Amino acid sequence: MSENISKVEQDYTEEDIQVLKGLEHVRKRPGMYIGSTGSKGLHHLVYEIVDNAIDEALAGYCTEINVNIYPDNIIEVTDNGRGIPTGIHPTEGISAATVVYTELNAGGKFGGGGYKMSGGLHGVGASVVNALSTWLELTVKDGKNIHFQRFENGGEYKEEMKIIGDTSETGTAVKFKADPTIFTETTDYDYEILSKRLREQAFLNAGVKIIFSDKRGEEENTETLYYENGIREFVEHIHKVKGLEPLSRDVIYFDGKKGDSTAEIALMWNDSYNDDIRSFANNIHTTDGGSHESGFRSALVKTINEYGKKYNLIKENGDKLLLDDVLEGLTAIISVKLTNCEFEGQTKGRLGNPEARPLVENIVSEKLMCYFEENPEQAHAVFEKSENARKAREAAKKARETARRKSAMDSASLPGKLSDCYDKDTALTELYIVEGDSAGGSAKSGRNARYQAILPLWGKMLNVEKARIDKVYGNEKLMPVVAALGTSIGEDFNIEKLRYGKIIIMADADVDGSHIRTLLLTFFFRYMKELIINGNIYIAQPPLFKVSKKKGKKETAKYAFSDEERDMYIEEMKADGDGKVSIQRYKGLGEMDPEQLWETTMNPETRTMLKVNLEDAAKADEIITILMGDKVEPRREFIEKNAKYVSELDI
Ligand code: TSJ
């Protein structure tokens, strides 16, 4: 068989050259295919391969997927499906499997069979993984033969696919090593990141068993991810890890379909004040929602109000529940599978397909009403919870009006501690939110007062997890931030009134500093989310060390932002000959004089800052929920699992 499909190496056709150009382009512009060449892009490689195996499972031919990490960060993904077709591709003249690996976007196209729902974050496929790997090995078992092919240097191959043995089993195995010349930042896979994503896939695809093993360390770390009840168990899992007390015993679950499109919804309320709604389209997390999610929201508020009216729980029309009221304490998963997903927005995180809205809306409207009628105690519990939220909302409105009268929200009365800048153009202006008065002093002297404003924070920080918005209005630490920004919060938020283009959180690299950072991020995430989406929030990166050398009277200094960088500068200075190298460790911003602070952390020409994205903020939000929550067990578990991360954050 391998004889039939072998081609002479030097006999390149025009098509082959096209193929190579495709993969070459992937190597030249990896970002276009996998988003980034950082840690995120690296992990995408694994998702991309696993998604293919999941497609086979969804098609009904595969029950088990194995994902292994071997020493040296080699990844292996195996399934027990039909095996990628190895027969000769009708137009390309080589094995169909080879086509999948060497042509962009070839996945699922061959054989006419194809898949109806194909995921893939950016529509990239196995060929992209191949293009970005030092080597990749493909093994296909077809119930008779074992076929094998090896690729090197981003998709080149010396031999066609060949038979290396016989077998009675079927399945596909892919093993690859990410190319360190492409992934220059890191080629180290993070167990928790992969585990979280694989678990999510197991929840979204009920009945698919994913066995995940990390074989890099002395002790193997293995998890079996298998959920017979799919997204119902996802909702329970979220409650369990966050330590939230459910309002009812069972998760509410609906599914339905229209044509080739399907939707599943699972939901449950808990005793917290926040909602956690996660939506997916073809197994891809739509972080910015979209048509399916808005269909859900609209059906939810409509149905609960209808129920209230029907059973005389709502007396006057003015008592109508708003969306925010019914969302309080709600955890929900919405998962749709469509033949052709369209993702919109800058980060492609929003589902565009208009048909997904009525699909979800109709299922939820019809079935939730039935559910409430059959489970009146649950319906009443939900109603009471929403009713309390409505009352709190109205109390907040009063608090807000009082606050407005005192004109605390008005930019005409800026907070006393604010050292404002002269410029008003948000293309230039920056607000530094600084923890501690001494650092605030240095920042004030060191800044460029034309466009940099300084707001020092003091006093006890409010824990936003336990407070509703009415408490935020009275908080001495947050109110100055709100007043300085000028945008107001929550329902009143208006980005047009923003007084600074960049809002920079500048805190020490210690326990208190990370506490402040996390709380501020949570606050922005909950009450000023648009600022994060809009990319206005930054985290300053002050150096941790100063490495300097005195040669006679002349001092040269370099600032290091990590232990590695510090050691590098020490070596450099030592290698550079005589003079004494000294190291200063900055324990806090207050230890730097104004010039140093300007040069290292505030000068736009020389500073580095981290731009906060929605994911960072959501992470902070999750950390706050778990660490500040009432339950001890999830907190302990979280800290154990995330020991590395937590110590980095030092919370
Ligand atoms: F694409 C890939 F290489 F990334 C990959 C594909 C990786 C892994 C781990 C598994 C797979 C894969 C593909 N598993 N199963 C399949 N199935 C097919 O490609 C297949 C088999 C038969 C037919 C048919 O119509 O008979 C159609 C397809 C798409």
XYZ file of C-alpha atoms and ligand atoms in Angstrom:
680
model
C 0.000 0.000 0.000
C 2.769 2.400 0.838
C 4.231 1.615 -2.561
C 1.145 2.918 -4.276
C 1.190 6.252 -2.600
C 4.901 6.919 -2.567
C 6.094 9.805 -4.660
C 9.608 10.461 -5.743
C 11.110 13.167 -3.605
C 12.544 15.430 -6.273
C 9.315 15.215 -8.224
C 7.762 18.296 -6.671
C 4.614 19.491 -8.357
C 3.271 23.006 -8.240
C 0.791 21.867 -5.627
C 3.556 20.677 -3.314
C 5.149 24.077 -3.524
C 1.829 25.695 -2.652
C 1.625 23.356 0.338
C 5.074 24.244 1.575
C 4.308 27.926 1.150
C 1.251 27.473 3.392
C 3.232 25.917 6.218
C 6.074 28.386 5.739
C 3.591 31.190 6.196
C 2.471 29.623 9.474
C 6.078 29.639 10.692
C 6.601 33.210 9.566
C 3.403 34.530 11.120
C 2.466 32.052 13.862
C 0.418 34.702 15.657
C -2.082 34.763 12.794
C -2.858 31.099 13.355
C -2.537 30.519 17.087
C -2.919 34.009 18.527
C 0.525 34.285 20.108
C 3.832 32.463 20.452
C 3.754 32.819 24.221
C 2.459 30.309 26.705
C -1.084 30.747 25.391
C -0.156 29.816 21.823
C 1.849 26.856 23.062
C -1.157 25.445 24.904
C -3.295 26.051 21.825
C -1.319 23.408 19.993
C -2.632 20.788 22.387
C -6.228 22.049 22.179
C -6.060 21.950 18.429
C -5.127 18.266 18.335
C -7.503 17.288 21.144
C -10.378 19.079 19.372
C -9.910 16.749 16.413
C -10.221 13.683 18.629
C -13.294 15.196 20.312
C -14.885 15.701 16.899
C -14.439 11.986 16.293
C -16.072 11.272 19.664
C -18.996 13.574 18.846
C -19.404 11.809 15.522
C -19.985 8.709 17.655
C -16.888 6.698 16.806
C -14.568 7.298 19.745
C -15.052 6.759 23.473
C -11.659 7.530 24.945
C -8.976 10.155 24.461
C -5.571 9.990 26.107
C -3.429 13.074 26.555
C 0.125 12.598 27.807
C 2.901 15.029 28.594
C 6.302 13.325 28.419
C 9.661 14.637 29.656
C 11.064 17.407 27.464
C 7.478 18.665 26.997
C 6.512 16.197 24.332
C 2.756 15.873 23.857
C 0.907 12.763 22.779
C -2.813 12.622 21.977
C -4.419 9.254 21.230
C -8.001 8.295 20.445
C -9.790 5.038 19.752
C -11.818 6.359 16.811
C -11.869 5.205 13.204
C -8.400 6.534 12.498
C -7.714 9.351 10.055
C -8.313 7.941 6.560
C -4.992 6.838 5.090
C -6.203 6.091 1.593
C -5.061 8.161 -1.331
C -6.624 11.562 -1.528
C -8.633 11.851 -4.775
C -7.091 15.101 -5.988
C -3.775 15.348 -4.114
C -2.539 11.858 -4.933
C -1.036 11.265 -1.493
C -2.395 9.803 1.718
C -5.370 11.779 3.026
C -3.730 11.845 6.456
C -0.649 13.474 4.966
C -2.893 16.097 3.400
C -4.386 16.859 6.816
C -0.919 17.494 8.164
C 0.589 19.467 5.356
C -2.235 21.616 4.017
C -3.804 24.488 5.809
C -7.456 23.984 6.644
C -7.606 20.505 5.140
C -9.107 18.892 8.246
C -12.439 17.133 7.784
C -12.633 18.023 4.109
C -11.637 14.698 2.699
C -13.634 11.544 2.112
C -16.854 13.471 1.767
C -17.748 12.311 5.282
C -16.338 15.284 7.089
C -17.681 16.583 10.351
C -20.722 18.751 10.755
C -19.453 20.604 13.781
C -15.870 21.476 13.709
C -14.376 23.538 16.487
C -10.867 24.928 16.268
C -10.347 28.321 17.803
C -9.170 30.096 14.708
C -10.095 27.362 12.274
C -6.517 26.147 12.364
C -5.747 22.487 12.225
C -3.271 19.732 12.580
C -1.139 21.261 9.832
C -0.543 24.359 11.946
C 0.656 22.226 14.840
C 2.909 20.384 12.406
C 4.301 23.635 11.013
C 5.200 24.815 14.524
C 6.803 21.563 15.712
C 10.424 20.408 15.702
C 9.024 16.985 14.875
C 5.623 15.322 14.746
C 4.726 11.650 14.459
C 1.389 10.358 13.276
C 0.244 6.792 13.857
C -3.056 5.511 12.483
C -4.555 2.101 13.224
C -7.298 1.050 10.820
C -8.220 -2.345 12.285
C -5.727 -4.051 9.997
C -2.556 -2.051 9.554
C -0.547 0.409 11.600
C 0.356 3.404 9.425
C 3.131 5.764 10.428
C 4.655 9.006 9.237
C 7.199 11.376 10.733
C 7.560 15.070 9.950
C 10.486 17.293 10.846
C 11.346 20.991 10.928
C 7.799 22.209 10.619
C 6.216 19.719 8.242
C 8.970 18.348 6.002
C 8.983 14.618 5.391
C 11.459 12.261 3.826
C 9.108 9.309 3.583
C 5.471 8.954 2.712
C 3.116 7.318 5.163
C 4.046 3.655 5.482
C 2.782 0.500 7.164
C 4.863 -0.534 10.140
C 2.817 -3.425 11.547
C -0.586 -5.000 11.853
C -3.318 -4.486 14.411
C -6.918 -5.324 15.158
C -7.471 -1.949 16.833
C -8.479 1.407 15.394
C -7.491 4.925 16.351
C -5.247 7.913 15.791
C -2.148 8.949 17.742
C -0.250 12.183 17.364
C 3.017 12.935 19.136
C 4.850 16.222 18.761
C 7.413 18.573 20.180
C 6.750 22.296 19.930
C 9.545 24.181 18.182
C 11.531 26.223 20.737
C 12.732 28.570 17.982
C 9.093 29.612 17.517
C 7.950 29.426 21.139
C 10.894 31.418 22.408
C 9.194 32.507 25.628
C 8.475 29.014 26.916
C 7.882 25.448 25.794
C 6.876 24.345 29.271
C 3.272 23.136 29.541
C 1.356 24.163 32.634
C -0.464 21.187 34.115
C -3.256 23.290 35.611
C -3.962 25.143 32.354
C -4.250 21.910 30.362
C -6.190 20.134 33.088
C -8.690 22.978 33.323
C -9.310 23.070 29.582
C -9.533 19.264 29.225
C -11.977 19.128 32.132
C -14.052 21.815 30.451
C -14.119 19.748 27.255
C -15.157 16.657 29.224
C -18.028 18.632 30.791
C -19.118 19.982 27.416
C -19.053 16.579 25.756
C -20.870 14.257 28.144
C -19.682 10.689 27.998
C -16.320 11.368 26.391
C -13.553 10.039 28.612
C -10.326 12.037 28.649
C -7.385 10.531 30.509
C -4.742 13.147 31.185
C -1.259 12.200 32.426
C 1.737 14.309 33.229
C 4.755 12.007 33.013
C 7.395 14.699 33.349
C 8.078 14.477 37.077
C 9.281 11.608 39.242
C 5.716 10.833 40.112
C 3.145 10.537 37.392
C 0.113 12.780 37.750
C -3.029 11.290 36.172
C -6.651 12.395 36.052
C -9.628 10.763 34.389
C -12.065 13.386 33.186
C -15.409 11.807 32.483
C -18.841 13.287 33.129
C -21.904 11.295 32.257
C -24.090 14.289 33.094
C -22.033 16.810 31.172
C -22.760 20.468 31.822
C -24.995 19.639 34.820
C -21.854 18.437 36.541
C -20.032 21.531 35.260
C -22.433 23.735 37.248
C -21.999 21.578 40.363
C -18.235 21.674 39.926
C -18.202 25.494 39.782
C -20.227 25.675 42.990
C -17.978 23.182 44.706
C -14.647 24.824 43.868
C -15.951 28.277 44.719
C -17.504 27.038 47.947
C -20.952 28.358 47.072
C -24.093 27.065 48.757
C -26.698 26.057 46.153
C -30.239 27.324 46.540
C -31.729 24.050 45.314
C -30.777 20.395 45.292
C -30.717 19.751 41.565
C -29.267 21.534 38.609
C -31.935 22.711 36.159
C -31.189 21.356 32.686
C -32.717 21.833 29.247
C -31.775 20.861 25.754
C -33.285 21.213 22.339
C -32.531 21.477 18.657
C -33.567 23.169 15.473
C -32.376 21.712 12.195
C -28.732 20.795 12.648
C -28.236 23.166 15.585
C -28.411 22.009 19.184
C -28.402 23.844 22.504
C -27.949 22.709 26.102
C -28.434 24.874 29.158
C -27.704 24.049 32.805
C -28.345 26.443 35.673
C -28.530 26.710 39.419
C -28.759 29.578 41.897
C -26.585 29.951 45.008
C -26.495 32.230 48.031
C -23.879 34.663 46.658
C -24.518 38.026 44.989
C -22.657 37.399 41.773
C -23.415 35.541 38.611
C -21.169 33.204 36.665
C -22.523 32.581 33.185
C -20.267 30.758 30.760
C -21.302 30.221 27.187
C -19.786 28.002 24.522
C -20.251 27.545 20.807
C -18.914 24.337 19.266
C -16.993 23.753 22.511
C -15.248 27.116 22.283
C -15.656 29.433 25.245
C -17.332 32.643 24.052
C -15.857 34.932 26.694
C -17.768 37.949 25.396
C -21.094 36.140 25.084
C -23.084 36.736 21.916
C -26.411 35.702 20.432
C -26.821 32.444 22.401
C -26.113 34.184 25.693
C -28.424 37.116 25.037
C -31.199 34.662 24.128
C -30.669 33.039 27.504
C -30.701 36.280 29.485
C -33.787 37.569 27.794
C -35.750 34.326 28.268
C -34.680 34.128 31.907
C -35.941 37.527 33.001
C -39.080 37.241 30.882
C -40.043 33.828 32.293
C -39.426 34.702 35.932
C -41.537 37.857 35.597
C -44.287 35.884 33.859
C -44.291 33.339 36.635
C -44.448 36.118 39.225
C -47.435 37.688 37.527
C -49.282 34.417 37.061
C -48.998 33.493 40.729
C -49.535 37.009 42.072
C -46.021 37.337 43.414
C -45.613 40.634 41.575
C -48.287 43.090 42.536
C -47.581 46.221 40.620
C -45.811 46.684 37.369
C -43.178 48.853 39.031
C -42.048 45.823 41.020
C -40.917 44.062 37.883
C -37.649 42.215 38.194
C -34.783 43.381 36.026
C -32.120 41.171 34.476
C -29.604 42.010 37.214
C -32.103 40.890 39.862
C -32.642 37.428 38.414
C -28.934 36.971 37.712
C -27.909 37.449 41.321
C -26.268 34.236 42.535
C -26.818 32.401 39.250
C -24.383 29.896 37.767
C -25.190 28.835 34.215
C -23.608 27.008 31.304
C -24.928 27.553 27.797
C -23.537 25.299 25.100
C -24.618 25.461 21.480
C -23.390 23.404 18.568
C -23.897 24.926 15.142
C -22.870 23.881 11.638
C -21.067 27.118 11.057
C -20.012 29.350 13.923
C -19.200 32.980 13.344
C -17.068 34.585 16.008
C -16.986 38.351 16.222
C -15.228 41.145 18.053
C -11.587 42.002 18.419
C -10.737 38.812 20.279
C -13.301 36.688 18.403
C -14.914 35.950 21.745
C -18.510 36.703 20.778
C -20.895 34.449 18.872
C -22.474 36.238 15.932
C -24.901 33.680 14.440
C -28.342 35.323 14.716
C -30.170 31.958 14.719
C -28.591 31.006 18.057
C -30.630 33.630 19.893
C -34.146 32.270 19.194
C -32.805 28.730 19.537
C -31.757 29.278 23.151
C -34.524 31.755 23.941
C -37.302 29.353 22.913
C -35.874 26.393 24.787
C -35.414 28.375 28.014
C -38.776 30.195 27.847
C -40.777 27.022 27.313
C -38.929 24.642 29.541
C -38.176 26.956 32.450
C -41.869 27.797 32.819
C -42.701 24.063 32.829
C -39.961 23.466 35.374
C -41.269 26.195 37.691
C -44.824 24.883 37.459
C -43.656 21.392 38.345
C -41.311 22.578 41.128
C -43.121 25.403 42.922
C -40.817 25.470 45.988
C -37.824 26.008 43.756
C -39.638 28.637 41.791
C -40.465 30.464 45.009
C -36.890 30.268 46.267
C -35.642 31.774 43.005
C -38.306 34.406 43.122
C -37.506 35.395 46.686
C -33.814 35.634 45.903
C -34.516 37.895 42.908
C -36.954 39.936 44.968
C -34.236 40.583 47.578
C -31.909 41.663 44.806
C -34.561 44.075 43.554
C -34.912 45.606 47.009
C -31.132 45.938 47.333
C -31.048 47.560 43.897
C -33.591 50.101 44.991
C -31.679 50.781 48.218
C -28.555 51.257 46.114
C -30.388 53.713 43.919
C -31.271 55.745 46.991
C -27.677 55.603 48.217
C -26.562 56.731 44.790
C -28.939 59.645 44.764
C -27.721 60.728 48.177
C -24.156 60.407 46.970
C -25.039 62.490 43.914
C -26.579 65.193 46.037
C -23.402 65.338 48.058
C -21.813 65.498 44.607
C -19.163 63.032 45.665
C -19.453 61.457 42.247
C -19.007 64.737 40.506
C -15.633 65.467 39.011
C -16.125 69.052 40.201
C -15.239 67.709 43.642
C -12.163 65.642 43.016
C -10.719 63.710 45.943
C -8.416 65.729 48.171
C -5.540 63.269 47.879
C -5.503 63.404 44.083
C -2.572 65.223 42.506
C -4.102 65.902 39.138
C -2.310 66.545 35.859
C -2.660 69.668 33.695
C -3.554 68.060 30.406
C -7.124 66.946 29.808
C -6.622 64.905 26.641
C -7.208 61.215 27.445
C -4.912 60.253 24.591
C -2.131 61.414 26.925
C -3.384 61.371 30.494
C -2.548 58.674 33.021
C -3.750 58.039 36.544
C -1.402 56.198 38.887
C -3.234 54.540 41.749
C -0.569 54.092 44.391
C -0.698 52.107 47.604
C 0.816 53.837 50.585
C 1.573 57.467 51.311
C 5.372 57.288 51.053
C 5.255 55.764 47.568
C 2.634 58.339 46.697
C 5.108 61.067 47.686
C 7.864 59.666 45.458
C 5.440 59.229 42.583
C 4.189 62.777 42.994
C 7.704 64.238 42.869
C 8.918 61.905 40.140
C 5.990 62.196 37.709
C 5.509 64.352 34.671
C 2.753 66.572 36.045
C 1.595 67.538 32.568
C -0.100 64.244 31.895
C 0.430 62.030 34.982
C -1.931 62.197 37.946
C -1.313 60.423 41.265
C -3.954 59.043 43.608
C -2.632 57.481 46.807
C -4.913 54.974 48.530
C -5.180 54.545 52.227
C -7.535 53.000 54.765
C -9.115 49.568 54.769
C -10.018 48.062 51.423
C -13.591 46.921 50.923
C -14.056 43.279 50.079
C -16.251 43.609 47.022
C -17.222 39.942 47.139
C -19.339 40.443 50.213
C -20.736 43.807 49.331
C -23.458 44.849 46.992
C -23.084 48.012 45.003
C -24.811 50.144 47.656
C -21.782 49.574 49.930
C -19.318 50.680 47.276
C -20.878 54.118 47.299
C -19.943 54.703 50.901
C -16.464 53.203 50.785
C -13.675 55.597 51.670
C -11.071 53.773 49.624
C -13.032 53.174 46.442
C -14.961 56.438 46.274
C -11.862 58.537 45.542
C -11.030 56.161 42.668
C -14.556 56.481 41.283
C -14.507 60.265 41.655
C -11.059 60.619 40.057
C -11.998 58.495 37.048
C -15.189 60.468 36.526
C -17.088 57.600 34.874
C -19.331 56.579 37.785
C -20.051 52.833 38.190
C -22.461 50.018 37.442
C -25.610 51.154 35.658
C -24.443 54.771 35.631
C -21.063 53.959 34.107
C -20.225 56.255 31.216
C -16.877 55.791 29.491
C -17.188 59.153 27.725
C -16.579 60.811 31.071
C -13.309 58.972 31.669
C -10.677 61.514 32.728
C -7.549 59.440 32.019
C -6.646 57.214 29.070
C -4.517 54.897 31.186
C -5.249 53.810 34.733
C -2.140 52.295 36.236
C -2.166 50.296 39.447
C 1.189 50.751 41.151
C 1.687 48.645 44.265
C 4.565 46.895 46.014
C 5.628 43.391 45.110
C 4.569 42.123 48.529
C 1.522 40.732 50.311
C -0.270 44.040 50.781
C 0.556 45.102 47.252
C -0.903 42.030 45.628
C -3.919 42.260 47.891
C -4.569 45.769 46.641
C -3.977 44.763 43.018
C -6.375 41.851 43.237
C -9.073 43.848 44.978
C -8.817 46.751 42.545
C -8.949 44.374 39.572
C -12.008 42.680 41.040
C -13.592 46.056 41.584
C -12.950 47.127 37.977
C -14.129 43.718 36.747
C -17.409 43.943 38.625
C -18.267 47.606 38.306
C -16.286 49.085 35.425
C -15.824 46.112 33.124
C -15.756 48.325 30.026
C -12.476 49.851 31.181
C -10.887 46.411 31.057
C -12.454 45.513 27.711
C -11.371 48.885 26.382
C -7.791 48.238 27.558
C -7.524 51.189 29.952
C -6.253 49.289 32.987
C -2.547 48.591 33.499
C -0.312 47.205 36.198
C 2.976 49.002 36.770
C 6.082 46.833 36.934
C 8.544 48.329 39.418
C 11.970 46.667 39.458
C 12.867 44.247 42.251
C 16.615 44.922 42.267
C 19.175 47.536 41.468
C 22.515 46.113 40.364
C 25.254 48.723 40.349
C 28.983 49.047 40.043
C 31.323 51.796 41.209
C 34.436 52.391 39.137
C 36.211 55.277 40.780
C 33.608 57.979 40.918
C 31.487 56.652 38.122
C 28.480 54.511 38.986
C 26.618 52.390 36.459
C 23.300 50.876 37.454
C 20.833 48.456 35.942
C 17.400 47.591 37.226
C 16.273 43.971 37.297
C 12.692 42.753 37.267
C 13.402 39.123 38.158
C 16.006 36.966 39.899
C 17.278 35.762 36.522
C 17.715 39.265 35.220
C 19.516 40.282 38.410
C 21.951 37.373 38.090
C 22.503 38.213 34.439
C 23.466 41.820 35.239
C 25.737 40.692 38.072
C 27.571 38.378 35.656
C 27.793 41.114 33.027
C 29.221 43.640 35.439
C 31.665 41.168 36.920
C 32.840 40.158 33.463
C 33.332 43.809 32.644
C 36.358 44.004 34.966
C 37.245 45.772 38.197
C 34.948 47.641 40.517
C 32.586 46.527 43.200
C 29.203 45.153 42.165
C 26.440 45.791 44.673
C 22.865 44.691 44.754
C 19.969 46.512 46.324
C 16.665 44.781 46.807
C 13.628 47.039 46.712
C 11.164 45.938 49.329
C 8.718 48.614 48.365
C 8.123 51.514 46.059
C 8.816 53.853 48.963
C 12.497 52.832 48.904
C 13.039 54.363 45.490
C 13.776 58.028 45.171
C 11.579 60.033 42.791
C 14.121 59.939 39.938
C 14.526 56.173 40.200
C 10.788 55.658 40.286
C 10.360 57.845 37.202
C 13.140 56.133 35.286
C 12.164 52.544 36.088
C 8.409 52.579 36.422
C 6.795 55.780 35.200
C 8.716 57.087 32.201
C 6.787 55.940 29.105
C 10.084 55.636 27.225
C 11.668 53.157 29.623
C 8.939 51.553 31.751
C 7.221 48.215 31.168
C 3.599 47.807 32.139
C 1.167 44.929 31.913
C -2.093 45.648 30.158
C -4.906 43.909 32.047
C -7.241 41.775 29.950
C -10.606 40.337 30.879
C -9.054 36.975 31.636
C -6.612 38.444 34.196
C -9.455 40.305 35.847
C -11.682 37.221 35.868
C -8.824 35.318 37.491
C -8.552 37.993 40.190
C -12.299 37.796 40.610
C -12.151 34.031 41.038
C -9.306 34.306 43.533
C -11.268 36.812 45.579
C -14.391 34.644 45.554
C -12.488 31.650 46.800
C -10.129 33.307 49.235
C -12.651 35.647 50.787
C -15.539 33.187 50.777
C -17.007 31.615 53.896
C -16.004 28.052 53.209
C -12.659 26.753 54.370
C -12.398 23.581 52.260
C -12.421 25.156 48.769
C -9.965 27.750 50.006
C -7.544 25.099 51.227
C -7.931 23.147 48.001
C -7.405 26.223 45.888
C -4.255 27.219 47.736
C -2.829 23.710 47.475
C -3.575 23.486 43.778
C -2.396 26.951 42.964
C 0.472 27.152 45.417
C 2.740 28.544 42.727
C 0.262 31.091 41.488
C -0.867 32.162 44.920
C 2.653 32.663 46.158
C 3.325 34.728 43.053
C 0.374 36.846 43.993
C 1.191 36.532 47.672
C -2.373 36.780 48.810
F -6.192 15.950 13.032
C -5.461 15.502 14.001
F -4.397 15.021 13.466
F -5.122 16.497 14.765
C -6.079 14.444 14.789
C -7.147 13.763 14.276
C -5.547 14.134 16.034
C -6.117 13.124 16.761
C -5.568 12.776 18.105
C -7.178 12.424 16.266
C -7.705 12.751 15.010
C -8.795 11.982 14.496
C -9.404 12.063 13.257
N -9.342 11.006 15.165
N -10.290 10.467 14.415
C -10.350 11.063 13.217
N -11.223 10.694 12.281
C -11.194 11.051 10.951
O -10.353 11.826 10.538
C -12.193 10.444 10.071
C -12.287 9.083 9.990
C -13.208 8.495 9.125
C -14.017 9.281 8.328
C -14.985 8.672 7.386
O -15.787 9.420 6.812
O -14.940 7.465 7.231
C -13.942 10.655 8.416
C -13.028 11.241 9.282
C -12.976 12.752 9.359
